[in-house]
Amino acid sequence: MSYEERGTWVYLLVTAGTWAAYAVVLLNRDGPLVDVTYKGALLWAIGLAIVGTVVARILVEVFTRGDQKTDERDRDVNRRGEYVAGTVLGVAMVGPLALTLAEARHFWNANAMYAAFVLAAVVGSVVKLVAYRRGF
């Protein structure tokens, strides 16, 4: 497994894990979902995803042996995955835009945006991992 592939796994697992933890925190709060206080949990989830990815990537660098250089294939895989992720993000952001135009509550707008970013990260990572395993 290449260095960049390990980094993609880290990004996928941390991003999906923090989103899942955020969802569990929200669902375990008392009262109707739209009335729960979500801002702190949302900011914590985003912050932990960023910090967790950085720390996990550093740990991968420290504890894995082997070549940490990227080659042309890594750049092509990354370009393809980021292109697909950007496309997914662009399409997925139609949902929060529609919610905004419909004057939905901030809770739904914020969570739809977060879900769009997570979806883009997950899809982009999966595309990269498939490209690493099966090629283009």
Backbone as numpy.savetxt, mean C-alpha at the origin, in Angstrom:
# Nx Ny Nz CAx CAy CAz Cx Cy Cz
16.03 -15.14 -4.73 15.18 -13.98 -4.73 16.08 -12.75 -4.73
15.78 -11.84 -5.62 16.62 -10.65 -5.75 16.34 -9.66 -4.62
17.25 -8.73 -4.48 17.14 -7.70 -3.47 15.86 -6.88 -3.66
15.57 -6.47 -4.86 14.38 -5.67 -5.14 13.09 -6.47 -4.93
13.13 -7.75 -5.22 11.96 -8.59 -4.98 11.66 -8.68 -3.48
12.69 -8.82 -2.68 12.49 -8.83 -1.22 11.89 -7.51 -0.75
12.36 -6.42 -1.32 11.82 -5.11 -0.97 10.36 -4.98 -1.36
9.98 -5.58 -2.47 8.58 -5.55 -2.90 7.72 -6.34 -1.94
8.21 -7.48 -1.48 7.47 -8.27 -0.49 7.28 -7.47 0.79
8.32 -6.79 1.23 8.24 -5.97 2.44 7.16 -4.91 2.27
7.18 -4.20 1.16 6.22 -3.14 0.91 4.79 -3.69 0.88
4.60 -4.81 0.22 3.28 -5.41 0.13 2.76 -5.82 1.50
3.58 -6.52 2.27 3.14 -7.03 3.56 2.88 -5.91 4.57
3.76 -4.92 4.60 3.57 -3.82 5.55 2.35 -2.99 5.17
2.18 -2.69 3.91 1.04 -1.88 3.48 -0.28 -2.60 3.75
-0.38 -3.84 3.34 -1.61 -4.60 3.56 -1.84 -4.85 5.05
-0.78 -5.10 5.79 -0.91 -5.34 7.22 -1.38 -4.13 7.99
-0.84 -2.95 7.67 -1.29 -1.75 8.38 -2.72 -1.39 8.02
-3.11 -1.61 6.77 -4.50 -1.35 6.40 -5.44 -2.31 7.14
-5.07 -3.57 7.22 -5.90 -4.54 7.93 -6.00 -4.19 9.41
-4.90 -3.79 10.02 -4.92 -3.39 11.43 -5.80 -2.16 11.62
-5.73 -1.22 10.71 -6.58 -0.02 10.77 -8.05 -0.41 10.69
-8.38 -1.31 9.79 -9.77 -1.75 9.65 -10.25 -2.44 10.93
-9.42 -3.27 11.53 -9.79 -3.94 12.77 -10.02 -2.92 13.89
-9.15 -1.92 13.97 -9.31 -0.88 15.00 -10.64 -0.16 14.81
-10.95 0.22 13.58 -12.22 0.92 13.33 -13.42 0.05 13.65
-13.37 -1.20 13.24 -14.52 -2.08 13.44 -14.74 -2.44 14.90
-13.72 -2.31 15.72 -13.85 -2.63 17.14 -14.27 -1.44 18.00
-14.47 -0.30 17.39 -14.91 0.87 18.15 -16.42 0.81 18.33
-16.88 1.43 19.40 -18.31 1.42 19.71 -19.05 2.47 18.89
-20.28 2.15 18.57 -21.15 3.09 17.86 -21.15 2.84 16.37
-21.97 3.63 15.67 -22.02 3.52 14.21 -20.67 3.84 13.58
-20.36 3.18 12.52 -19.04 3.31 11.89 -18.73 4.75 11.50
-19.71 5.46 10.95 -19.44 6.83 10.50 -19.25 7.81 11.65
-19.61 7.41 12.86 -19.47 8.30 14.01 -18.21 8.03 14.84
-17.45 7.02 14.49 -16.24 6.73 15.26 -15.18 7.78 14.94
-14.28 7.96 15.89 -13.16 8.87 15.64 -12.11 8.08 14.87
-11.90 8.47 13.64 -11.02 7.71 12.75 -9.74 8.45 12.41
-9.69 9.74 12.61 -8.56 10.54 12.13 -7.23 10.10 12.75
-7.22 9.93 14.06 -5.99 9.50 14.71 -5.53 8.13 14.24
-6.48 7.20 14.14 -6.14 5.85 13.69 -5.65 5.86 12.24
-6.28 6.68 11.42 -5.87 6.77 10.02 -4.46 7.33 9.90
-4.19 8.40 10.63 -2.84 8.98 10.58 -1.80 8.03 11.15
-2.15 7.31 12.21 -1.23 6.32 12.76 -0.97 5.20 11.74
-2.01 4.75 11.07 -1.85 3.67 10.09 -0.92 4.11 8.95
-1.14 5.31 8.45 -0.29 5.81 7.37 1.14 5.98 7.85
1.31 6.58 9.02 2.66 6.77 9.58 3.37 5.45 9.84
2.64 4.50 10.41 3.25 3.18 10.68 3.59 2.45 9.39
2.78 2.63 8.36 3.08 2.00 7.08 4.39 2.55 6.52
4.57 3.86 6.60 5.79 4.48 6.09 7.00 4.04 6.91
6.90 4.21 8.21 8.03 3.85 9.09 8.30 2.34 9.04
7.23 1.55 9.05 7.39 0.11 8.99 8.07 -0.36 7.73
7.72 0.25 6.60 8.37 -0.11 5.34 9.85 0.24 5.36
10.17 1.42 5.87 11.57 1.84 5.93 12.37 0.93 6.86
11.83 0.66 8.04 12.55 -0.18 9.01 12.68 -1.60 8.48
11.62 -2.15 7.93 11.69 -3.52 7.40 12.66 -3.61 6.24
12.69 -2.60 5.41 13.63 -2.60 4.28 15.07 -2.55 4.78
15.31 -1.76 5.81 16.65 -1.71 6.41 17.03 -3.07 6.99
16.08 -3.71 7.66 16.36 -5.04 8.22 16.65 -6.05 7.12
15.95 -5.94 6.00 16.23 -6.83 4.87 17.65 -6.59 4.37
18.06 -5.34 4.31 19.42 -5.02 3.86 20.46 -5.55 4.82
20.19 -5.45 6.11 21.17 -5.87 7.12 21.29 -7.39 7.19
20.15 -8.08 7.16 20.16 -9.50 7.44 20.21 -10.41 6.20
20.16 -9.86 5.03 20.27 -10.71 3.85 21.66 -10.55 3.25
22.11 -11.65 2.82 23.42 -11.64 2.16 23.20 -11.73 0.67
24.15 -11.28 -0.05 24.04 -11.37 -1.50 24.14 -10.00 -2.13
23.93 -9.99 -3.40 24.08 -8.78 -4.19 22.90 -7.86 -3.98
23.17 -6.62 -3.66 22.12 -5.63 -3.47 22.03 -4.66 -4.63
22.62 -5.04 -5.73 22.59 -4.17 -6.91 21.33 -4.47 -7.73
20.88 -3.44 -8.41 19.75 -3.63 -9.31 20.27 -3.71 -10.73
19.56 -4.45 -11.55 19.96 -4.57 -12.95 18.81 -4.09 -13.83
18.96 -4.29 -15.12 17.97 -3.80 -16.07 16.61 -4.47 -15.85
16.63 -5.74 -15.52 15.36 -6.45 -15.28 14.62 -5.85 -14.09
15.35 -5.54 -13.01 14.73 -4.91 -11.85 14.09 -3.57 -12.22
14.78 -2.80 -13.03 14.23 -1.50 -13.45 12.99 -1.69 -14.31
12.99 -2.68 -15.19 11.81 -2.94 -16.03 10.63 -3.43 -15.20
10.89 -4.32 -14.26 9.83 -4.83 -13.39 9.25 -3.68 -12.57
10.11 -2.84 -12.01 9.65 -1.71 -11.22 8.83 -0.74 -12.06
9.29 -0.47 -13.26 8.57 0.45 -14.15 7.18 -0.10 -14.48
7.10 -1.38 -14.79 5.80 -1.99 -15.11 4.87 -1.95 -13.90
5.38 -2.32 -12.73 4.55 -2.32 -11.53 4.07 -0.93 -11.16
4.94 0.06 -11.26 4.55 1.43 -10.93 3.57 1.99 -11.95
3.71 1.61 -13.20 2.75 2.04 -14.23 1.36 1.49 -13.92
1.28 0.21 -13.61 -0.01 -0.41 -13.29 -0.57 0.20 -12.00
0.27 0.39 -11.00 -0.18 0.97 -9.73 -0.72 2.39 -9.95
-0.05 3.17 -10.77 -0.53 4.51 -11.07 -1.86 4.51 -11.79
-2.02 3.57 -12.70 -3.30 3.44 -13.41 -4.41 3.05 -12.45
-4.14 2.08 -11.59 -5.13 1.65 -10.60 -5.48 2.81 -9.67
-4.49 3.56 -9.24 -4.75 4.69 -8.36 -5.62 5.73 -9.05
-5.31 6.02 -10.30 -6.11 6.99 -11.05 -7.56 6.57 -11.18
-7.77 5.31 -11.48 -9.15 4.80 -11.62 -9.83 4.74 -10.26
-9.12 4.28 -9.24 -9.71 4.12 -7.91 -10.07 5.47 -7.28
-9.38 6.52 -7.63 -9.68 7.83 -7.06 -10.97 8.43 -7.59
-11.58 7.78 -8.57 -12.89 8.21 -9.04 -13.92 8.04 -7.92
-13.75 7.01 -7.11 -14.66 6.76 -5.99 -14.68 7.91 -4.99
-13.52 8.31 -4.45 -13.53 9.44 -3.53 -14.02 10.74 -4.18
-13.72 10.92 -5.45 -14.22 12.10 -6.14 -15.74 12.09 -6.20
-16.30 10.93 -6.52 -17.76 10.80 -6.56 -18.37 11.03 -5.18
-17.72 10.51 -4.14 -18.21 10.74 -2.78 -18.17 12.22 -2.42
-17.13 12.90 -2.84 -17.02 14.32 -2.57 -18.11 15.09 -3.29
-18.33 14.76 -4.56 -19.37 15.44 -5.32 -20.76 15.16 -4.77
-20.93 13.99 -4.18 -22.21 13.64 -3.56 -22.32 14.19 -2.14
-21.30 14.92 -1.71 -21.24 15.53 -0.38 -21.39 14.50 0.74
-20.71 13.38 0.54 -20.68 12.33 1.57 -19.88 12.82 2.77
-20.04 12.14 3.86 -19.32 12.52 5.08 -17.82 12.33 4.88
-17.04 13.10 5.62 -15.58 13.05 5.51 -15.03 11.65 5.79
-15.68 10.94 6.68 -15.26 9.57 7.01 -15.15 8.73 5.74
-16.18 8.77 4.90 -16.19 7.95 3.70 -15.15 8.43 2.69
-15.01 9.74 2.55 -14.01 10.28 1.62 -12.60 9.86 2.02
-12.28 10.05 3.29 -10.93 9.73 3.76 -10.63 8.24 3.63
-11.57 7.42 3.99 -11.34 5.98 3.92 -11.32 5.47 2.49
-12.09 6.08 1.62 -12.04 5.70 0.21 -10.69 6.07 -0.41
-10.16 7.22 -0.02 -8.83 7.62 -0.52 -7.76 6.67 -0.01
-7.81 6.35 1.28 -6.83 5.42 1.85 -6.93 4.05 1.18
-8.14 3.59 0.96 -8.34 2.30 0.29 -7.80 2.34 -1.14
-7.97 3.46 -1.83 -7.44 3.59 -3.19 -5.92 3.50 -3.20
-5.27 4.17 -2.25 -3.81 4.10 -2.18 -3.34 2.69 -1.84
-4.01 2.04 -0.90 -3.63 0.68 -0.53 -3.85 -0.27 -1.70
-4.98 -0.13 -2.38 -5.25 -0.97 -3.55 -4.17 -0.80 -4.61
-3.78 0.43 -4.88 -2.73 0.68 -5.87 -1.40 0.05 -5.43
-1.07 0.16 -4.15 0.18 -0.43 -3.65 0.15 -1.94 -3.75
-0.97 -2.54 -3.40 -1.08 -4.00 -3.44 -1.03 -4.51 -4.88
-1.80 -3.90 -5.75 -1.82 -4.33 -7.16 -0.45 -4.13 -7.79
0.17 -2.99 -7.56 1.51 -2.75 -8.12 2.52 -3.75 -7.62
2.47 -4.08 -6.33 3.39 -5.06 -5.77 3.15 -6.45 -6.35
1.89 -6.83 -6.49 1.57 -8.14 -7.05 2.04 -8.22 -8.50
1.85 -7.16 -9.26 2.34 -7.14 -10.65 3.85 -7.33 -10.68
4.55 -6.66 -9.79 6.01 -6.80 -9.74 6.41 -8.23 -9.37
5.75 -8.79 -8.36 6.10 -10.15 -7.93 5.80 -11.18 -9.01
4.71 -11.01 -9.72 4.40 -11.92 -10.83 5.45 -11.76 -11.93
5.84 -10.54 -12.19 6.87 -10.32 -13.22 8.19 -10.95 -12.81
8.52 -10.88 -11.53 9.76 -11.53 -11.07 9.69 -13.04 -11.23
8.53 -13.62 -10.96 8.40 -15.08 -11.00 8.15 -15.63 -12.39
7.33 -14.94 -13.17 6.91 -15.50 -14.47 7.42 -14.71 -15.66
7.95 -13.54 -15.44 8.38 -12.69 -16.54 7.24 -11.83 -17.04
7.53 -11.09 -18.09 6.51 -10.17 -18.62 5.55 -10.86 -19.52
